[in-house]
Short mmCIF file of C-alpha atoms in Angstrom, two decimals:
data_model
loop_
_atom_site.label_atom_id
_atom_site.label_comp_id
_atom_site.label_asym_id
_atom_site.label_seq_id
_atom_site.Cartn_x
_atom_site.Cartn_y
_atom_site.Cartn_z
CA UNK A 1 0.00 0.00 0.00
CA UNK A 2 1.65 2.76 -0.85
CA UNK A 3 2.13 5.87 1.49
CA UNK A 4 -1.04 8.20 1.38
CA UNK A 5 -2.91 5.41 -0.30
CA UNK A 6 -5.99 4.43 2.74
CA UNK A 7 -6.57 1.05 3.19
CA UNK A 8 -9.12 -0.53 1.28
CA UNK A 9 -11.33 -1.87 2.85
CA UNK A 10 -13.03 0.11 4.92
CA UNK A 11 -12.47 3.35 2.52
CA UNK A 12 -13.63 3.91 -0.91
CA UNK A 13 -11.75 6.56 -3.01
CA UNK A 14 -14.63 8.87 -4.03
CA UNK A 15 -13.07 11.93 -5.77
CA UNK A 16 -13.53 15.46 -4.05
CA UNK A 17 -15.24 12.95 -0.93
CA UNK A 18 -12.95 12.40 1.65
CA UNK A 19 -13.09 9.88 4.44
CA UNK A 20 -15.89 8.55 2.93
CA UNK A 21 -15.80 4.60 4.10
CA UNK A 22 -18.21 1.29 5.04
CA UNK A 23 -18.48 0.80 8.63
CA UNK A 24 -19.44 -3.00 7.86
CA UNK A 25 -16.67 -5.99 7.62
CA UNK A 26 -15.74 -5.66 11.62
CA UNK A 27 -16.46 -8.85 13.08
CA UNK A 28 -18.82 -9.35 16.45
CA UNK A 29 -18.32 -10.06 19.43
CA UNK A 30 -17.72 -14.09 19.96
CA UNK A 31 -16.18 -14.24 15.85
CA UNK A 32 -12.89 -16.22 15.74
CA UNK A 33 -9.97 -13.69 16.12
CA UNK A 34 -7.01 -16.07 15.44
CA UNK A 35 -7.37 -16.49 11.86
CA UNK A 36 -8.62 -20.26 11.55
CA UNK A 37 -10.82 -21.10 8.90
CA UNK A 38 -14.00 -20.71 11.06
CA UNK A 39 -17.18 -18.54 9.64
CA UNK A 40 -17.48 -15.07 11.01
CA UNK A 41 -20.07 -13.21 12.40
CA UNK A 42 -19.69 -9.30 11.08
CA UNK A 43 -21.34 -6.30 10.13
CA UNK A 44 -23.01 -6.33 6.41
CA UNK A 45 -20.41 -4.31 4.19
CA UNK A 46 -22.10 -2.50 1.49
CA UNK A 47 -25.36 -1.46 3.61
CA UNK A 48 -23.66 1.67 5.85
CA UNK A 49 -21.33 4.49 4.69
CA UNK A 50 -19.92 7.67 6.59
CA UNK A 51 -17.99 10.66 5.11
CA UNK A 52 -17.27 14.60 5.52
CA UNK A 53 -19.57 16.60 3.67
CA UNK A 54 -20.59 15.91 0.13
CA UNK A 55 -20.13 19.43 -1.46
CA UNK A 56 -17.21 19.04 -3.37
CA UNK A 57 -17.79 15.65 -4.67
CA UNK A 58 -16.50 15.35 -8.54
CA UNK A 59 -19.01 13.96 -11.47
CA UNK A 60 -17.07 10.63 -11.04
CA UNK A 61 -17.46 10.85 -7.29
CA UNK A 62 -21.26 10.70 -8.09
CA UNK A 63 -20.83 7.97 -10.41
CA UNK A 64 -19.44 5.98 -7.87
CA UNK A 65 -21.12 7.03 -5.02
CA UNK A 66 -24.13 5.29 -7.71
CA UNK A 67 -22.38 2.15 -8.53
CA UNK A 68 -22.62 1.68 -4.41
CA UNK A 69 -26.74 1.87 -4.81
CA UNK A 70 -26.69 4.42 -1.99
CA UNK A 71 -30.17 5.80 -1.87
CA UNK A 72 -30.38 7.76 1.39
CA UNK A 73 -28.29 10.42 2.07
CA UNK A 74 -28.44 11.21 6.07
CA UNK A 75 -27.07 14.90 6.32
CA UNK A 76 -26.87 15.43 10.14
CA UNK A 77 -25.73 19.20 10.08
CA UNK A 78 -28.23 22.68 10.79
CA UNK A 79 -29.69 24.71 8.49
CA UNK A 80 -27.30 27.43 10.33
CA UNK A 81 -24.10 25.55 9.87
CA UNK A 82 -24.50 24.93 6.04
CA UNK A 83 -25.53 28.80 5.70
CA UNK A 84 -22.32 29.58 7.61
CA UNK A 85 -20.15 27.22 5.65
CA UNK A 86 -21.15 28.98 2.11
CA UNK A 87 -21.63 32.42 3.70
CA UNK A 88 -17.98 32.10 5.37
CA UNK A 89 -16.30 30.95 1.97
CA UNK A 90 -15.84 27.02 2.17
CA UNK A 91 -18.46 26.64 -0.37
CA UNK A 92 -20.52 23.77 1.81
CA UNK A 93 -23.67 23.84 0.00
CA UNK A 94 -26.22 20.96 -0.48
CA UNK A 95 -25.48 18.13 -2.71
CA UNK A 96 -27.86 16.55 -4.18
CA UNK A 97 -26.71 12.96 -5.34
CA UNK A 98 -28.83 11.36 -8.26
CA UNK A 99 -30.73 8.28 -7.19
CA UNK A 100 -30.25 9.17 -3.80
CA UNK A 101 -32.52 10.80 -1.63
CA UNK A 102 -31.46 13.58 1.27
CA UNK A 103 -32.62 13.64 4.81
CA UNK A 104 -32.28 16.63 6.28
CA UNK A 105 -31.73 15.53 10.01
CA UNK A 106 -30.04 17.56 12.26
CA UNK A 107 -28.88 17.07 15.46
CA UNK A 108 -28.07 20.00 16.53
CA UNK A 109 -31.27 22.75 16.05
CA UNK A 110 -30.81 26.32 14.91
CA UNK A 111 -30.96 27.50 18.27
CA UNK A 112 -27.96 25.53 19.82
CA UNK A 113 -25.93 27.83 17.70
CA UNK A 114 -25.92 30.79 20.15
CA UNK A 115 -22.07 32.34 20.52
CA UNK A 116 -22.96 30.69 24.36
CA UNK A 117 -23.98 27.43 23.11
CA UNK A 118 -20.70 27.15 20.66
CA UNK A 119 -18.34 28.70 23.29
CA UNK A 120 -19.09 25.66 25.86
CA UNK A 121 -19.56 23.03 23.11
CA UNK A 122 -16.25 24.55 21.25
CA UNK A 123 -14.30 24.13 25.03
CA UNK A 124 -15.38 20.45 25.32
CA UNK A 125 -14.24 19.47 21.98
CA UNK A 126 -10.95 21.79 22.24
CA UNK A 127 -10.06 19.80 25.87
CA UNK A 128 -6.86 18.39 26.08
CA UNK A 129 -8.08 14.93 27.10
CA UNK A 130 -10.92 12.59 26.17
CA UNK A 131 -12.85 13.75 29.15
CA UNK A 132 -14.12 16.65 26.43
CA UNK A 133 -15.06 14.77 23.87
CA UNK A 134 -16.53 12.49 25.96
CA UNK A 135 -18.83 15.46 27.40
CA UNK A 136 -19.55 16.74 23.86
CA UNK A 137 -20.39 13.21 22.52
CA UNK A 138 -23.37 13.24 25.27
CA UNK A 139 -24.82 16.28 24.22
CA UNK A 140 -24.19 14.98 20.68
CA UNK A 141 -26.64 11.79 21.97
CA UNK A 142 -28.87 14.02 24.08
CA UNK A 143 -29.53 16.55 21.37
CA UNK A 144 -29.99 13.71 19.00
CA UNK A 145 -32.52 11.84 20.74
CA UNK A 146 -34.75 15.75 22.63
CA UNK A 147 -38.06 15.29 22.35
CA UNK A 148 -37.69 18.75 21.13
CA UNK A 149 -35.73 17.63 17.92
CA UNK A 150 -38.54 16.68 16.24
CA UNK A 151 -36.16 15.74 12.95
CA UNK A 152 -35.53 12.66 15.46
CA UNK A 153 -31.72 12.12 13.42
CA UNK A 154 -30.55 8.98 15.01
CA UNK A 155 -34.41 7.35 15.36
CA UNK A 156 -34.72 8.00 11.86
CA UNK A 157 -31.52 6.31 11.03
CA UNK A 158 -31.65 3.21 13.17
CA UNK A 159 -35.20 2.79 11.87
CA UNK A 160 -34.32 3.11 8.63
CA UNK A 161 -31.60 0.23 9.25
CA UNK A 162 -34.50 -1.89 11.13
CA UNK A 163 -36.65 -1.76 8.20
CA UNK A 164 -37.29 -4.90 6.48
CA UNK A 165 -35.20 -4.35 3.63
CA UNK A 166 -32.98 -1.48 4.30
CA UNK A 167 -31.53 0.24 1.44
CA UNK A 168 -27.67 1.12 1.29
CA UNK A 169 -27.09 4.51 3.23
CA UNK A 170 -24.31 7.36 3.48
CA UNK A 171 -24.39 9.25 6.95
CA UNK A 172 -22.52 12.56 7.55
CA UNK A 173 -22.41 15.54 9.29
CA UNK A 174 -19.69 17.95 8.52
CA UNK A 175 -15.97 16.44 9.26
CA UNK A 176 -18.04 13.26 9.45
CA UNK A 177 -16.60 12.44 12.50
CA UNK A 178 -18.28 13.81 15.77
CA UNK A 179 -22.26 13.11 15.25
CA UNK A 180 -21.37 11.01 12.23
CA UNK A 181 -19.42 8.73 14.72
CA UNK A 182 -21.61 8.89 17.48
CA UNK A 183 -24.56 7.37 15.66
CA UNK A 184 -21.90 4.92 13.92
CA UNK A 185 -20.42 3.70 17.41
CA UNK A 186 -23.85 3.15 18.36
CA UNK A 187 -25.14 1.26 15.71
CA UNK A 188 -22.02 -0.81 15.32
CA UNK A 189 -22.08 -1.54 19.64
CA UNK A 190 -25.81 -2.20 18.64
CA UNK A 191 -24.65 -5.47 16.59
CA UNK A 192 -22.36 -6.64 19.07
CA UNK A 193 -18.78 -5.39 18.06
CA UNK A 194 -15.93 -5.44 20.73
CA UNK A 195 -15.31 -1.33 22.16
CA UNK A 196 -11.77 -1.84 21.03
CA UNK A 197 -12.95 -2.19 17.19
CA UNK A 198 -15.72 -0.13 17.45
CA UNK A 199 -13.01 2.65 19.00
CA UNK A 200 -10.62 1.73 15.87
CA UNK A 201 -13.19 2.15 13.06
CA UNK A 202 -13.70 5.69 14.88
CA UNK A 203 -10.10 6.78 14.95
CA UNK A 204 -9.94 5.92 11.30
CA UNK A 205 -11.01 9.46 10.51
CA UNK A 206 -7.45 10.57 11.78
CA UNK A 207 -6.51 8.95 8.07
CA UNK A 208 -9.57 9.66 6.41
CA UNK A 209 -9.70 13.56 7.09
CA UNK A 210 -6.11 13.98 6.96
CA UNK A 211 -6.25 16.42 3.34
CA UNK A 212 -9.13 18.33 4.81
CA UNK A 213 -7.58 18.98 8.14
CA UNK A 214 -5.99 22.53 7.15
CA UNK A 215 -9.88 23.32 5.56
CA UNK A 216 -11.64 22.15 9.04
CA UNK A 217 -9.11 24.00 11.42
CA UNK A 218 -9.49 27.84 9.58
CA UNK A 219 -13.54 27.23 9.30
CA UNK A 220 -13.18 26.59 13.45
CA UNK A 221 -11.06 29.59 14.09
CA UNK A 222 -13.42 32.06 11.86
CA UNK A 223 -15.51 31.50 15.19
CA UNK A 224 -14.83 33.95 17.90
CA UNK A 225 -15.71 31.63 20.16
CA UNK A 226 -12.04 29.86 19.15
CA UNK A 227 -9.30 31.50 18.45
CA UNK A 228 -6.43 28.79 19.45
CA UNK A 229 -5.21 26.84 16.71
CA UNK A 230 -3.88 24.13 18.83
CA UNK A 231 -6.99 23.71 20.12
CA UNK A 232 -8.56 23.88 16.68
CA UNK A 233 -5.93 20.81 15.76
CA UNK A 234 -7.14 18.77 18.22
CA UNK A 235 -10.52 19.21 17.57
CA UNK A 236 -10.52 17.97 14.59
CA UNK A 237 -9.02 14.38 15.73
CA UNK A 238 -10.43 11.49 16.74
CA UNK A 239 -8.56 9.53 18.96
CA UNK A 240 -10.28 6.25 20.12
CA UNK A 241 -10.22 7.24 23.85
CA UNK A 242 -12.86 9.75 23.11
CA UNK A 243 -15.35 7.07 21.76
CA UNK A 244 -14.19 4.14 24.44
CA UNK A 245 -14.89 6.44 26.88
CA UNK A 246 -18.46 7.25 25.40
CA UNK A 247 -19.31 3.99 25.33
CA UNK A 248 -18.36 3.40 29.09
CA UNK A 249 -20.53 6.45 29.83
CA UNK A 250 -23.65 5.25 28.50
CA UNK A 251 -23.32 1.99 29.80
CA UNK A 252 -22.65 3.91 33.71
CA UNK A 253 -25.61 5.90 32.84
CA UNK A 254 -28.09 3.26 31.18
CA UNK A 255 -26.58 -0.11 31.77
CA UNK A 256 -25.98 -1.00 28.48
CA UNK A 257 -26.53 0.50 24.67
CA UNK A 258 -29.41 -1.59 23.97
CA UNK A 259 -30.99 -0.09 27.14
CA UNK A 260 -29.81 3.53 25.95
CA UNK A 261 -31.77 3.13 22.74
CA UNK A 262 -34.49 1.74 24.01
CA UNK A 263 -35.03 4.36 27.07
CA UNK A 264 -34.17 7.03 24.57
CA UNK A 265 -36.56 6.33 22.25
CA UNK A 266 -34.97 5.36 19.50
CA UNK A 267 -35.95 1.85 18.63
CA UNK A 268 -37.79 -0.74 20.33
CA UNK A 269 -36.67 -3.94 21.34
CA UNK A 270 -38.02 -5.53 18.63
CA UNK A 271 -36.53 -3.04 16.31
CA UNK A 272 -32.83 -4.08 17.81
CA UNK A 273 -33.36 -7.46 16.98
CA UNK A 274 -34.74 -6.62 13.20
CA UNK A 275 -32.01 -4.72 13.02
CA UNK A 276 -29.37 -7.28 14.40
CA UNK A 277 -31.17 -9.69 11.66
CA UNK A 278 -30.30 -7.12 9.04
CA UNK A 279 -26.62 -6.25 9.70
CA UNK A 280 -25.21 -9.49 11.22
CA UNK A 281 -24.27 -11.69 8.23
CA UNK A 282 -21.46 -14.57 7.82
CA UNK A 283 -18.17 -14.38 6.46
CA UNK A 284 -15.04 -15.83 5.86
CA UNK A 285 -12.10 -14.68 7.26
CA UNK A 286 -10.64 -12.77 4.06
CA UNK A 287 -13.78 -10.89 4.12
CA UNK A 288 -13.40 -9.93 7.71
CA UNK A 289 -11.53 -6.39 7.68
CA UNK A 290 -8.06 -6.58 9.28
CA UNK A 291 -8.68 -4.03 11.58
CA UNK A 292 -5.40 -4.34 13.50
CA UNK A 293 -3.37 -4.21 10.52
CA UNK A 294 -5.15 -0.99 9.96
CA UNK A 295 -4.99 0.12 13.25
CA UNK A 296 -0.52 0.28 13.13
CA UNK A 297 -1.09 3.44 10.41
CA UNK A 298 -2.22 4.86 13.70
CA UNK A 299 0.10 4.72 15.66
#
């Protein structure tokens, strides 16, 4: 593999699309991880994508973003934040992807973007240890799943998933890596996959977001609210401590994820298991992503 070239699976090279990837091939908890011959249990590949923003997607980004047979497009960002990102000169407007059809889901509602709102949300994520990520990644979950919200993002999603015969999806937000990976994380805990991997598949965006990090960081300090560029960097990164320690924190709080989804609101019990049925597939071990191969470009 040569040196900027990300590995293959998870990520799909879709020109002007970066870190756009499928969150399925991990295996589940209980799969064989000493390479015999043995089936696998894993996530469906082909069903679930993530990415940054679509705006600057190429012609042949679109073509392949068809060949997938992606028909739902799951745009978690605010009507606010997509005005800013055009008004502000990044050029983030709507894509609209043929055959496809967008959801406009926030999490986040127009009125979580007061300067107060951003300047405590802006000092989690800018913390200098997981403990603020972890913090934002609640409100991420919270805001997601208000009875206020009535765009419901991550009920839509997981329903959509639960559906008899759910239809390939893409899911981002903006860097596609904060809401993006919180609804990811619990979708992928949701089928049974090991913290560790589910923590790896997050960090991933370190190598996924890597040519739009200098983009990300001067949209996050046109904000008065953060003016620190080191803080910007680390913002923008996803270390796996941030999501292992999310997942420990819902489990304190609710006892486990299933319970968290199903106190929340955001699919039934039933729904879990339809959804289990539609995700959880077997595999043999070269179709099992080698996630800890992958994980030493991390490090």
């Amino acid at each position: 593999m040569a040196e900027n070239e990300l590995p293959s699976p998870p990520f799909h090279p879709i020109p002007g699309l970066p870190n756009f990837r499928d969150i399925g091939g991990y295996p589940v908890g209980g799969s064989p991880q000493d390479g015999s011959n043995a089936r696998h249990k894993v996530v469906r590949r082909g069903l679930i994508y993530r990415s940054s923003e679509p705006s600057k997607v190429t012609e042949d980004g679109v073509s392949k973003l068809k060949s997938l047979g992606i028909e739902k497009v799951y745009d978690l960002r605010s009507a606010v934040e997509i005005e800013a990102g055009q008004r502000d000169g990044f050029g983030w407007k709507v894509k609209e992807i043929d055959g496809a059809r967008r959801e406009f889901v926030p999490v986040f509602l127009d009125q979580d973007y007061s300067p107060e709102a951003l300047a405590l949300r802006y000092k989690n994520y800018s913390s200098e240890s997981a403990e603020g990520f972890i913090a934002a990644y609640h409100d991420i979950l919270e805001a997601a799943a208000s009875p206020t919200n009535s765009y419901r993002p991550f009920k839509t999603i997981l329903e959509h998933l639960a559906s008899p015969s759910p239809a390939p999806c893409l899911i981002h937000c903006t860097a596609g890596k904060d809401r993006t990976g919180v609804i990811c994380g619990l979708i992928l805990s949701l089928c049974g996959v090991d913290d560790e991997i589910v923590a790896h598949e997050y960090s991933l965006t370190d190598l996924g977001l890597k040519e739009r990090h200098a983009e990300l960081i001067k949209h996050l300090m046109s904000n008065p609210s953060l003016r620190d560029p080191v803080a910007a960097k680390r913002m923008v990164s996803s270390q796996k401590q941030a999501m292992l320690g999310t997942l420990a924190t819902i489990r304190e709080k609710y006892g486990s994820v299933e319970k968290c989804v199903v106190d929340l609101g955001l699919l039934s019990p039933e729904g879990i298991k339809q959804l289990r049925s539609n995700l959880i597939v077997d595999a043999n071990e070269e179709e099992v992503v080698p996630w800890q191969n992958h994980a030493k470009l991390l490090s």
